[in-house]
Tab-separated table of C-alpha atoms in Angstrom:
chain	number	residue	atom	x	y	z
Q	1	MET	CA	-4.295	8.658	-8.153
Q	2	LYS	CA	-6.135	10.602	-10.790
Q	3	PHE	CA	-7.813	13.844	-9.777
Q	4	ALA	CA	-11.016	15.178	-11.223
Q	5	LYS	CA	-11.427	18.865	-11.842
Q	6	ILE	CA	-12.920	20.656	-8.843
Q	7	ALA	CA	-14.899	23.881	-8.974
Q	8	THR	CA	-13.566	26.473	-6.556
Q	9	ALA	CA	-15.879	29.262	-5.490
Q	10	THR	CA	-14.552	30.372	-2.093
Q	11	ALA	CA	-11.368	30.273	-0.076
Q	12	VAL	CA	-12.329	26.985	1.521
Q	13	THR	CA	-13.728	25.365	-1.613
Q	14	ALA	CA	-10.392	26.140	-3.207
Q	15	ALA	CA	-8.969	23.414	-0.978
Q	16	LEU	CA	-6.830	21.112	-3.014
Q	17	ALA	CA	-8.038	17.934	-4.641
Q	18	LEU	CA	-6.722	15.042	-2.600
Q	19	GLY	CA	-6.007	11.399	-3.201
Q	20	LEU	CA	-7.970	8.158	-2.967
Q	21	ALA	CA	-6.354	4.727	-2.941
Q	22	ALA	CA	-5.311	1.882	-5.272
Q	23	CYS	CA	-2.025	0.856	-6.760
Q	24	GLY	CA	-0.378	-1.247	-9.412
Q	25	SER	CA	2.856	-3.164	-9.989
Q	26	SER	CA	4.950	-5.914	-11.504
Q	27	GLU	CA	7.615	-6.502	-14.131
Q	28	PRO	CA	9.565	-3.584	-15.629
Q	29	ALA	CA	9.012	-2.617	-19.245
Q	30	LYS	CA	11.692	-3.613	-21.715
Q	31	ASN	CA	11.605	-0.600	-24.002
Q	32	THR	CA	14.682	1.314	-25.024
Q	33	GLU	CA	15.061	4.254	-22.689
Q	34	PRO	CA	15.387	7.759	-24.144
Q	35	LYS	CA	18.750	9.316	-23.428
Q	36	ALA	CA	18.890	11.894	-20.672
Q	37	ASP	CA	21.138	14.213	-22.674
Q	38	SER	CA	18.952	14.349	-25.775
Q	39	SER	CA	18.616	17.939	-26.896
Q	40	ALA	CA	17.349	19.893	-29.828
Q	41	ALA	CA	20.301	21.030	-31.912
Q	42	GLY	CA	19.849	24.696	-32.675
Q	43	GLY	CA	16.273	24.424	-31.473
Q	44	GLN	CA	15.138	22.757	-34.708
Q	45	LYS	CA	16.440	19.188	-34.552
Q	46	PHE	CA	12.921	17.789	-34.800
Q	47	ALA	CA	11.503	20.356	-37.246
Q	48	GLY	CA	8.530	19.008	-39.170
Q	49	GLN	CA	7.853	16.152	-36.752
Q	50	LYS	CA	4.685	15.763	-34.713
Q	51	LEU	CA	4.169	14.385	-31.200
Q	52	THR	CA	0.822	12.982	-30.031
Q	53	VAL	CA	0.012	13.895	-26.424
Q	54	TRP	CA	-2.959	12.621	-24.432
Q	55	ARG	CA	-4.276	14.815	-21.626
Q	56	LEU	CA	-7.000	13.385	-19.410
Q	57	GLY	CA	-10.183	15.102	-18.342
Q	58	ALA	CA	-12.127	18.024	-19.748
Q	59	PRO	CA	-10.121	21.191	-20.443
Q	60	ASP	CA	-11.107	24.515	-18.939
Q	61	GLU	CA	-9.831	27.981	-19.763
Q	62	LYS	CA	-6.732	27.646	-17.587
Q	63	GLN	CA	-5.805	24.230	-18.960
Q	64	ASN	CA	-6.275	25.329	-22.539
Q	65	ALA	CA	-4.009	28.318	-21.922
Q	66	LEU	CA	-1.415	26.134	-20.187
Q	67	MET	CA	-1.270	23.639	-23.036
Q	68	ALA	CA	-1.148	26.386	-25.659
Q	69	ASP	CA	1.850	27.977	-23.948
Q	70	LEU	CA	3.548	24.628	-23.295
Q	71	ASN	CA	3.151	23.427	-26.855
Q	72	ALA	CA	4.286	26.774	-28.276
Q	73	LYS	CA	7.436	26.587	-26.138
Q	74	PHE	CA	7.967	23.008	-27.284
Q	75	LYS	CA	7.677	24.115	-30.902
Q	76	GLU	CA	10.135	26.952	-30.292
Q	77	THR	CA	12.603	24.614	-28.582
Q	78	THR	CA	12.422	21.556	-30.828
Q	79	GLY	CA	10.741	22.633	-34.059
Q	80	ALA	CA	8.123	19.904	-33.595
Q	81	ASP	CA	4.353	20.261	-33.441
Q	82	VAL	CA	2.018	18.693	-30.876
Q	83	ASN	CA	-1.169	16.810	-31.646
Q	84	LEU	CA	-2.989	17.330	-28.325
Q	85	GLN	CA	-5.937	15.057	-27.593
Q	86	TRP	CA	-8.186	15.299	-24.526
Q	87	VAL	CA	-9.452	11.963	-23.217
Q	88	PRO	CA	-12.214	11.866	-20.556
Q	89	TRP	CA	-11.044	10.028	-17.419
Q	90	PRO	CA	-13.785	7.367	-17.683
Q	91	GLU	CA	-12.652	6.519	-21.226
Q	92	ALA	CA	-8.922	6.439	-20.538
Q	93	GLN	CA	-8.668	2.767	-19.566
Q	94	ALA	CA	-10.333	1.624	-22.791
Q	95	LYS	CA	-8.203	3.997	-24.875
Q	96	TRP	CA	-4.957	2.753	-23.355
Q	97	THR	CA	-6.032	-0.873	-23.749
Q	98	ALA	CA	-6.882	-0.354	-27.412
Q	99	ALA	CA	-3.609	1.481	-27.972
Q	100	LEU	CA	-1.644	-1.339	-26.383
Q	101	ALA	CA	-3.395	-3.958	-28.504
Q	102	GLY	CA	-3.322	-2.074	-31.782
Q	103	GLY	CA	-0.024	-0.256	-31.586
Q	104	GLU	CA	-1.697	3.095	-32.264
Q	105	GLY	CA	-1.567	5.304	-29.229
Q	106	PRO	CA	0.019	8.451	-27.846
Q	107	ASP	CA	3.675	9.306	-27.687
Q	108	VAL	CA	3.183	10.929	-24.299
Q	109	THR	CA	0.262	10.443	-21.930
Q	110	GLU	CA	-1.023	11.695	-18.591
Q	111	PHE	CA	-1.749	9.068	-15.909
Q	112	GLY	CA	-3.057	8.814	-12.384
Q	113	ASN	CA	0.024	7.936	-10.319
Q	114	ASP	CA	-1.541	4.752	-8.970
Q	115	GLN	CA	-2.061	3.504	-12.533
Q	116	VAL	CA	1.573	3.599	-13.600
Q	117	ALA	CA	2.778	0.274	-12.245
Q	118	ALA	CA	-0.185	-1.614	-13.697
Q	119	TRP	CA	0.765	-0.421	-17.178
Q	120	VAL	CA	4.423	-1.160	-16.539
Q	121	ALA	CA	3.293	-4.714	-15.823
Q	122	GLN	CA	1.833	-4.781	-19.346
Q	123	ASP	CA	5.050	-3.445	-20.884
Q	124	ALA	CA	3.237	-0.259	-21.924
Q	125	LEU	CA	5.590	2.456	-20.646
Q	126	THR	CA	9.142	3.489	-21.400
Q	127	ASP	CA	11.886	3.410	-18.779
Q	128	ILE	CA	12.943	7.046	-18.172
Q	129	THR	CA	15.322	6.477	-15.266
Q	130	ASP	CA	18.350	8.126	-16.898
Q	131	LEU	CA	16.247	11.012	-18.165
Q	132	VAL	CA	15.007	11.710	-14.631
Q	133	LYS	CA	18.422	11.385	-13.017
Q	134	GLY	CA	19.992	13.639	-15.633
Q	135	HIS	CA	17.452	16.461	-15.473
Q	136	PRO	CA	18.195	19.070	-12.771
Q	137	ASP	CA	14.555	20.111	-12.414
Q	138	PHE	CA	13.472	16.563	-11.583
Q	139	GLN	CA	16.188	16.287	-8.985
Q	140	GLN	CA	14.425	19.025	-6.989
Q	141	ILE	CA	11.322	16.863	-6.520
Q	142	PRO	CA	11.562	15.117	-3.104
Q	143	GLN	CA	12.357	11.414	-3.215
Q	144	ASN	CA	9.204	10.470	-1.285
Q	145	LEU	CA	7.128	11.639	-4.262
Q	146	TRP	CA	8.614	9.095	-6.710
Q	147	GLY	CA	7.156	5.969	-5.098
Q	148	TYR	CA	4.412	5.181	-7.594
Q	149	GLU	CA	6.602	6.042	-10.557
Q	150	THR	CA	9.350	3.612	-9.540
Q	151	VAL	CA	8.979	-0.114	-10.237
Q	152	ASP	CA	11.801	-2.568	-9.458
Q	153	GLY	CA	14.216	0.344	-9.126
Q	154	LYS	CA	13.369	1.885	-12.506
Q	155	ILE	CA	11.377	5.059	-13.154
Q	156	TYR	CA	8.559	5.009	-15.705
Q	157	ALA	CA	6.809	8.366	-15.239
Q	158	ALA	CA	7.392	11.863	-13.929
Q	159	PRO	CA	5.168	13.248	-11.142
Q	160	TRP	CA	3.157	16.197	-12.462
Q	161	GLY	CA	0.926	17.360	-9.612
Q	162	GLY	CA	-0.148	15.927	-6.280
Q	163	GLY	CA	-2.505	15.935	-3.355
Q	164	THR	CA	-3.111	14.418	0.033
Q	165	ARG	CA	-5.647	14.404	2.891
Q	166	ALA	CA	-6.054	16.344	6.108
Q	167	VAL	CA	-8.535	16.592	8.987
Q	168	LEU	CA	-11.724	18.531	8.317
Q	169	TYR	CA	-13.131	19.935	11.556
Q	170	ARG	CA	-15.938	22.083	12.918
Q	171	LYS	CA	-14.128	25.357	13.455
Q	172	ASP	CA	-17.132	26.878	15.199
Q	173	TRP	CA	-17.279	23.998	17.706
Q	174	PHE	CA	-13.591	24.326	18.484
Q	175	LYS	CA	-14.088	28.018	19.237
Q	176	GLU	CA	-17.228	27.388	21.277
Q	177	LEU	CA	-15.624	24.637	23.360
Q	178	GLY	CA	-12.201	26.250	23.712
Q	179	ILE	CA	-10.405	23.509	21.774
Q	180	GLU	CA	-7.020	24.225	20.229
Q	181	VAL	CA	-6.041	22.538	16.969
Q	182	PRO	CA	-4.498	19.177	17.996
Q	183	LYS	CA	-0.711	18.955	17.830
Q	184	THR	CA	-0.280	15.398	19.148
Q	185	TRP	CA	-2.228	12.130	19.260
Q	186	ASP	CA	-3.168	12.859	22.879
Q	187	ASP	CA	-4.539	16.250	21.836
Q	188	LEU	CA	-6.644	14.577	19.166
Q	189	VAL	CA	-8.229	12.223	21.688
Q	190	ALA	CA	-8.818	15.042	24.175
Q	191	ALA	CA	-10.528	17.160	21.515
Q	192	GLY	CA	-12.686	14.233	20.413
Q	193	LYS	CA	-13.758	13.462	23.973
Q	194	LYS	CA	-14.696	17.068	24.645
Q	195	ILE	CA	-16.833	17.197	21.508
Q	196	VAL	CA	-18.693	14.000	22.458
Q	197	ALA	CA	-19.179	15.215	26.034
Q	198	LYS	CA	-20.643	18.549	24.943
Q	199	LYS	CA	-22.445	17.614	21.730
Q	200	GLY	CA	-23.837	14.197	22.636
Q	201	LYS	CA	-22.971	10.508	22.396
Q	202	ASP	CA	-24.547	10.259	18.950
Q	203	VAL	CA	-21.829	12.634	17.694
Q	204	ASP	CA	-18.432	11.379	16.536
Q	205	GLY	CA	-15.697	13.568	17.974
Q	206	PHE	CA	-13.208	12.045	15.538
Q	207	ALA	CA	-15.051	9.763	13.121
Q	208	PHE	CA	-13.719	6.229	12.682
Q	209	ASN	CA	-13.646	5.232	9.004
Q	210	GLY	CA	-14.077	1.495	8.478
Q	211	GLY	CA	-15.409	1.582	4.934
Q	212	SER	CA	-14.022	1.509	1.403
Q	213	ASP	CA	-11.435	4.236	2.018
Q	214	ALA	CA	-10.631	3.287	5.614
Q	215	ASN	CA	-6.890	3.011	5.027
Q	216	MET	CA	-6.780	6.708	4.168
Q	217	SER	CA	-7.590	7.359	7.815
Q	218	LEU	CA	-5.582	4.510	9.328
Q	219	SER	CA	-2.356	5.008	7.372
Q	220	PRO	CA	-1.239	8.359	8.886
Q	221	PHE	CA	-1.219	6.774	12.343
Q	222	VAL	CA	0.696	3.735	11.082
Q	223	TRP	CA	3.256	5.747	9.145
Q	224	SER	CA	3.668	8.244	11.994
Q	225	ALA	CA	4.546	5.351	14.314
Q	226	GLY	CA	7.193	4.133	11.864
Q	227	GLY	CA	5.134	1.269	10.460
Q	228	ASP	CA	4.101	0.269	6.960
Q	229	PHE	CA	1.720	-2.134	5.253
Q	230	ALA	CA	4.135	-4.259	3.206
Q	231	ALA	CA	7.525	-4.141	1.486
Q	232	PHE	CA	8.870	-5.851	-1.629
Q	233	GLU	CA	11.797	-7.936	-0.414
Q	234	GLY	CA	13.662	-10.808	-2.049
Q	235	GLY	CA	11.352	-10.897	-5.048
Q	236	LYS	CA	8.104	-11.028	-3.077
Q	237	TRP	CA	5.823	-8.930	-0.911
Q	238	VAL	CA	6.392	-9.233	2.821
Q	239	GLY	CA	3.609	-8.039	5.112
Q	240	LYS	CA	4.567	-5.614	7.892
Q	241	LEU	CA	1.303	-5.639	9.829
Q	242	THR	CA	2.740	-7.487	12.841
Q	243	GLU	CA	5.699	-5.149	13.313
Q	244	PRO	CA	5.703	-2.668	16.241
Q	245	GLY	CA	5.113	0.493	14.212
Q	246	PHE	CA	2.058	-0.834	12.421
Q	247	LYS	CA	0.664	-2.347	15.593
Q	248	GLU	CA	1.020	0.949	17.474
Q	249	GLY	CA	-0.799	2.949	14.818
Q	250	PHE	CA	-3.488	0.301	14.398
Q	251	GLN	CA	-3.998	0.055	18.169
Q	252	TYR	CA	-4.386	3.819	18.464
Q	253	TYR	CA	-6.907	3.935	15.625
Q	254	THR	CA	-9.107	1.145	17.005
Q	255	ASP	CA	-8.797	2.608	20.511
Q	256	LEU	CA	-10.543	5.746	19.266
Q	257	VAL	CA	-13.649	3.574	19.418
Q	258	VAL	CA	-12.840	0.882	21.980
Q	259	LYS	CA	-10.975	2.822	24.645
Q	260	HIS	CA	-11.718	6.498	24.134
Q	261	GLY	CA	-15.249	6.400	22.726
Q	262	VAL	CA	-14.729	9.337	20.390
Q	263	SER	CA	-16.521	7.466	17.589
Q	264	ARG	CA	-19.615	5.284	17.790
Q	265	LYS	CA	-19.149	1.517	18.014
Q	266	SER	CA	-22.310	1.062	15.947
Q	267	ALA	CA	-20.775	2.666	12.838
Q	268	LEU	CA	-17.832	0.479	11.917
Q	269	THR	CA	-18.426	0.323	8.161
Q	270	GLN	CA	-18.929	4.021	7.385
Q	271	ASN	CA	-16.678	5.537	4.730
Q	272	SER	CA	-15.835	9.180	4.100
Q	273	VAL	CA	-18.999	9.732	2.041
Q	274	ASP	CA	-21.137	8.518	4.944
Q	275	ILE	CA	-19.124	10.595	7.391
Q	276	ALA	CA	-19.478	13.717	5.242
Q	277	THR	CA	-23.246	13.343	5.359
Q	278	ARG	CA	-23.152	13.124	9.161
Q	279	PHE	CA	-20.787	16.113	9.262
Q	280	ALA	CA	-23.347	18.073	7.236
Q	281	ASN	CA	-25.939	17.138	9.848
Q	282	SER	CA	-23.720	18.292	12.733
Q	283	LYS	CA	-22.988	14.748	13.909
Q	284	VAL	CA	-19.196	14.774	13.364
Q	285	GLY	CA	-16.520	17.038	14.797
Q	286	MET	CA	-13.441	15.820	12.896
Q	287	TYR	CA	-12.552	13.309	10.172
Q	288	VAL	CA	-9.879	12.624	7.549
Q	289	THR	CA	-10.836	13.673	4.018
Q	290	GLY	CA	-10.051	15.957	1.096
Q	291	GLY	CA	-11.152	19.366	-0.070
Q	292	TRP	CA	-13.879	18.022	-2.335
Q	293	ASP	CA	-16.168	17.351	0.656
Q	294	ILE	CA	-16.638	21.053	1.346
Q	295	THR	CA	-19.084	21.661	-1.505
Q	296	THR	CA	-21.040	18.486	-0.724
Q	297	ILE	CA	-21.346	19.361	2.953
Q	298	LYS	CA	-22.604	22.858	2.222
Q	299	GLU	CA	-25.211	21.463	-0.167
Q	300	GLN	CA	-26.340	18.638	2.130
Q	301	SER	CA	-26.626	20.967	5.105
Q	302	GLY	CA	-28.726	23.430	3.161
Q	303	GLY	CA	-26.130	26.080	3.915
Q	304	LYS	CA	-26.285	25.535	7.662
Q	305	VAL	CA	-22.682	24.288	7.708
Q	306	GLY	CA	-20.868	26.850	5.615
Q	307	ASP	CA	-17.293	27.931	5.011
Q	308	GLU	CA	-17.150	29.870	8.264
Q	309	LYS	CA	-17.821	26.690	10.256
Q	310	MET	CA	-15.212	24.452	8.590
Q	311	ALA	CA	-11.436	24.297	8.367
Q	312	PHE	CA	-8.610	21.779	7.902
Q	313	PHE	CA	-5.538	20.859	9.927
Q	314	SER	CA	-2.795	18.317	9.283
Q	315	LEU	CA	-3.274	15.117	11.233
Q	316	PRO	CA	-0.426	15.391	13.771
Q	317	ALA	CA	2.462	13.055	14.385
Q	318	LYS	CA	2.270	11.208	17.689
Q	319	ASP	CA	4.857	13.380	19.454
Q	320	GLY	CA	3.870	16.727	17.972
Q	321	SER	CA	6.934	16.938	15.730
Q	322	GLY	CA	4.829	17.969	12.735
Q	323	PRO	CA	2.263	16.485	10.377
Q	324	ALA	CA	1.859	12.726	10.150
Q	325	PRO	CA	2.463	11.277	6.674
Q	326	ALA	CA	-0.738	10.867	4.674
Q	327	PHE	CA	-1.562	9.244	1.351
Q	328	GLN	CA	0.113	10.716	-1.711
Q	329	GLY	CA	-2.204	11.034	-4.687
Q	330	GLY	CA	-1.485	12.769	-7.942
Q	331	ASN	CA	-1.126	12.757	-11.708
Q	332	ASP	CA	1.910	11.764	-13.769
Q	333	ILE	CA	3.186	12.102	-17.320
Q	334	ALA	CA	4.844	9.203	-19.143
Q	335	ILE	CA	6.205	8.053	-22.505
Q	336	TRP	CA	4.104	5.347	-24.184
Q	337	LYS	CA	6.039	2.290	-25.331
Q	338	ASP	CA	5.098	2.801	-28.998
Q	339	ALA	CA	6.284	6.403	-29.127
Q	340	LYS	CA	7.516	6.951	-32.680
Q	341	ASN	CA	10.380	9.108	-31.447
Q	342	PRO	CA	11.260	8.447	-27.786
Q	343	GLU	CA	13.931	11.145	-27.893
Q	344	LEU	CA	11.399	13.798	-28.901
Q	345	ALA	CA	8.958	12.477	-26.306
Q	346	ALA	CA	11.683	12.833	-23.687
Q	347	GLU	CA	12.086	16.498	-24.591
Q	348	TYR	CA	8.366	16.990	-24.017
Q	349	ILE	CA	8.447	15.258	-20.632
Q	350	LYS	CA	11.331	17.451	-19.478
Q	351	LEU	CA	9.542	20.617	-20.523
Q	352	ALA	CA	6.019	19.689	-19.381
Q	353	ALA	CA	6.998	18.355	-15.951
Q	354	GLY	CA	9.925	20.701	-15.418
Q	355	GLU	CA	9.728	23.390	-12.768
Q	356	GLU	CA	8.046	26.113	-14.851
Q	357	PHE	CA	5.265	24.169	-16.552
Q	358	GLY	CA	5.044	21.458	-13.888
Q	359	THR	CA	4.303	24.083	-11.250
Q	360	ARG	CA	1.775	25.791	-13.472
Q	361	TYR	CA	0.090	22.469	-14.334
Q	362	ALA	CA	-0.414	21.711	-10.641
Q	363	LYS	CA	-1.600	25.155	-9.567
Q	364	ASP	CA	-3.942	25.661	-12.517
Q	365	GLY	CA	-5.415	22.201	-11.985
Q	366	GLY	CA	-6.054	22.607	-8.258
Q	367	LEU	CA	-3.241	20.244	-7.290
Q	368	LEU	CA	-0.179	20.615	-5.105
Q	369	PRO	CA	3.006	21.622	-6.923
Q	370	LEU	CA	5.890	19.191	-6.483
Q	371	TYR	CA	8.721	21.699	-6.448
Q	372	PRO	CA	9.759	22.879	-2.957
Q	373	LYS	CA	9.798	26.590	-3.772
Q	374	ALA	CA	6.258	26.575	-5.175
Q	375	LEU	CA	4.956	24.276	-2.448
Q	376	GLY	CA	6.489	26.539	0.187
Q	377	GLU	CA	4.430	29.465	-1.079
Q	378	TYR	CA	1.305	27.693	0.178
Q	379	ALA	CA	2.513	27.818	3.780
Q	380	SER	CA	0.868	31.203	4.375
Q	381	ASP	CA	-2.490	30.142	2.918
Q	382	PRO	CA	-4.773	29.053	5.806
Q	383	VAL	CA	-6.755	26.727	3.540
Q	384	GLN	CA	-3.957	25.073	1.608
Q	385	ALA	CA	-1.208	25.087	4.237
Q	386	PRO	CA	-2.331	21.861	5.993
Q	387	PHE	CA	-2.269	19.971	2.695
Q	388	ALA	CA	1.057	21.450	1.624
Q	389	GLU	CA	2.709	20.622	4.946
Q	390	THR	CA	1.354	17.074	4.944
Q	391	PHE	CA	2.342	16.544	1.320
Q	392	LYS	CA	5.998	17.082	2.191
Q	393	VAL	CA	5.958	13.775	4.095
Q	394	ALA	CA	3.281	11.966	2.059
Q	395	LYS	CA	3.617	8.253	1.320
Q	396	GLY	CA	1.974	5.613	-0.843
Q	397	PHE	CA	0.395	2.218	-0.299
Q	398	PRO	CA	2.103	-0.969	-1.581
Q	399	ASN	CA	2.801	-0.427	-5.268
Q	400	ASP	CA	1.195	-3.650	-6.463
Q	401	THR	CA	-1.733	-4.291	-8.797
Q	402	ASN	CA	-3.320	-6.549	-6.174
Q	403	TRP	CA	-3.440	-3.838	-3.493
Q	404	ALA	CA	-6.926	-2.871	-4.684
Q	405	GLU	CA	-8.135	-6.396	-3.936
Q	406	ALA	CA	-6.661	-6.300	-0.436
Q	407	ASN	CA	-7.875	-2.764	0.240
Q	408	ASP	CA	-11.286	-2.795	-1.418
Q	409	THR	CA	-12.547	-6.250	-2.384
Q	410	LYS	CA	-11.258	-8.264	0.554
Q	411	ALA	CA	-11.126	-5.300	2.989
Q	412	VAL	CA	-8.294	-6.974	4.914
Q	413	LEU	CA	-7.543	-4.143	7.358
Q	414	GLN	CA	-11.173	-3.088	7.706
Q	415	ASN	CA	-12.097	-6.618	8.797
Q	416	ALA	CA	-9.149	-6.764	11.182
Q	417	ALA	CA	-10.129	-3.493	12.844
Q	418	ARG	CA	-13.750	-4.569	13.132
Q	419	SER	CA	-12.786	-7.880	14.723
Q	420	VAL	CA	-10.802	-6.014	17.402
Q	421	ILE	CA	-13.465	-3.409	18.110
Q	422	GLU	CA	-16.169	-6.058	18.342
Q	423	GLY	CA	-14.018	-8.100	20.745
Q	424	LYS	CA	-13.715	-11.119	18.448
Q	425	LYS	CA	-9.899	-10.980	18.315
Q	426	ASP	CA	-7.099	-9.273	20.189
Q	427	VAL	CA	-4.853	-6.927	18.230
Q	428	ASP	CA	-1.989	-9.411	17.846
Q	429	THR	CA	-4.239	-12.164	16.484
Q	430	ALA	CA	-6.134	-9.832	14.178
Q	431	LEU	CA	-2.925	-8.441	12.675
Q	432	ALA	CA	-1.277	-11.853	12.318
Q	433	ASP	CA	-4.303	-13.136	10.419
Q	434	ALA	CA	-4.483	-9.996	8.311
Q	435	ASN	CA	-0.758	-10.128	7.544
Q	436	LYS	CA	-1.062	-13.670	6.209
Q	437	GLU	CA	-4.035	-12.736	4.040
Q	438	LEU	CA	-2.330	-9.578	2.759
Q	439	GLU	CA	0.780	-11.506	1.689
Q	440	GLU	CA	-1.337	-14.114	-0.108
Q	441	ILE	CA	-3.174	-11.442	-2.048
Q	442	LEU	CA	-0.161	-9.329	-2.979
Q	443	ASN	CA	1.894	-12.338	-4.087
Q	444	GLN	CA	-0.776	-14.145	-6.126
């Protein structure tokens, strides 16, 4: 998903911007795909031509320098100039819609990765499958990071920078109570119980999220257990909520409240914003979130909960084999369907999202780089390492435009979890009902 610019003042506040949820999907675009082997003959094949590029957000000094260097290199390589336009994120939807209706839009545009499939459904993007498969830089990007860009087996955008979520915890409490950073699911429960026992029953050892972004917290447990939410099979979406992997992760997550008591039963609708406020008031020991909460917590606590009292760790896999997969957010770059010269646009995509400028785009924008070498450099950074390690195994939610309705509007999984915790349904019944509802929504 799209990432806003985040101010970074300290080592902890430099924590990477991480993803929220929502997806898109549907029929593949029918545009003519640019050829993967297009190249600028003698460096001046496109001399005198101009490419319109939309970047989203508000540029800062680093972004201005990046785009100046990128566009200068593009000019040197192709002979073409770039008409760079900055579009504020809140205005992007209207700009794309107007461009689609009027035929006057960019040649190349930045996107939030969860927006790609929705625009593919409107025949707005160009198929770049051959370009991606023929470019050696793009082949370095791990396959798990192409989920949102791929619709019906075809690729419509290149990943540009990413992010994910980790567990924010009270580092000072862990030290005080002799708690080691959890390496397994059992460790997580043990740490949560110890926090509740020592800090009080009104404190959430590991806060249960049942609100608008609940699936950000649930999904790592589901994916770690080998489950998933749904899969596109035989031309339709098939729910996977009743399969063993999903059930195991879902059971563990609801048991944090029902069985283990590490989160209050009276707070089943709180989202990460609510939890952050409680964290700032020393009422939460651990919860799943992103780096943006650091600044908010420091402000809400009046400085009482500062950098020295907070840290992140990757939510662990059940068996301690490493980090559990978490949601993959990020920004992409794509070729608009009305690009006047798709071949020239393809040259820009290859340069902008290639290893050199793609890595710089991510780092300068506070995102995770997609290339293994650059991502590996974060392993020694105590702040960014948990996000970098988790990002290697990150996954996405069902790539369908109706996922937002299931996740947000209808709150299918949130309602299922609540019904179990409140004793209204057993896990099997709750998941069977939710699976039926999820399939109806995704296939409408």
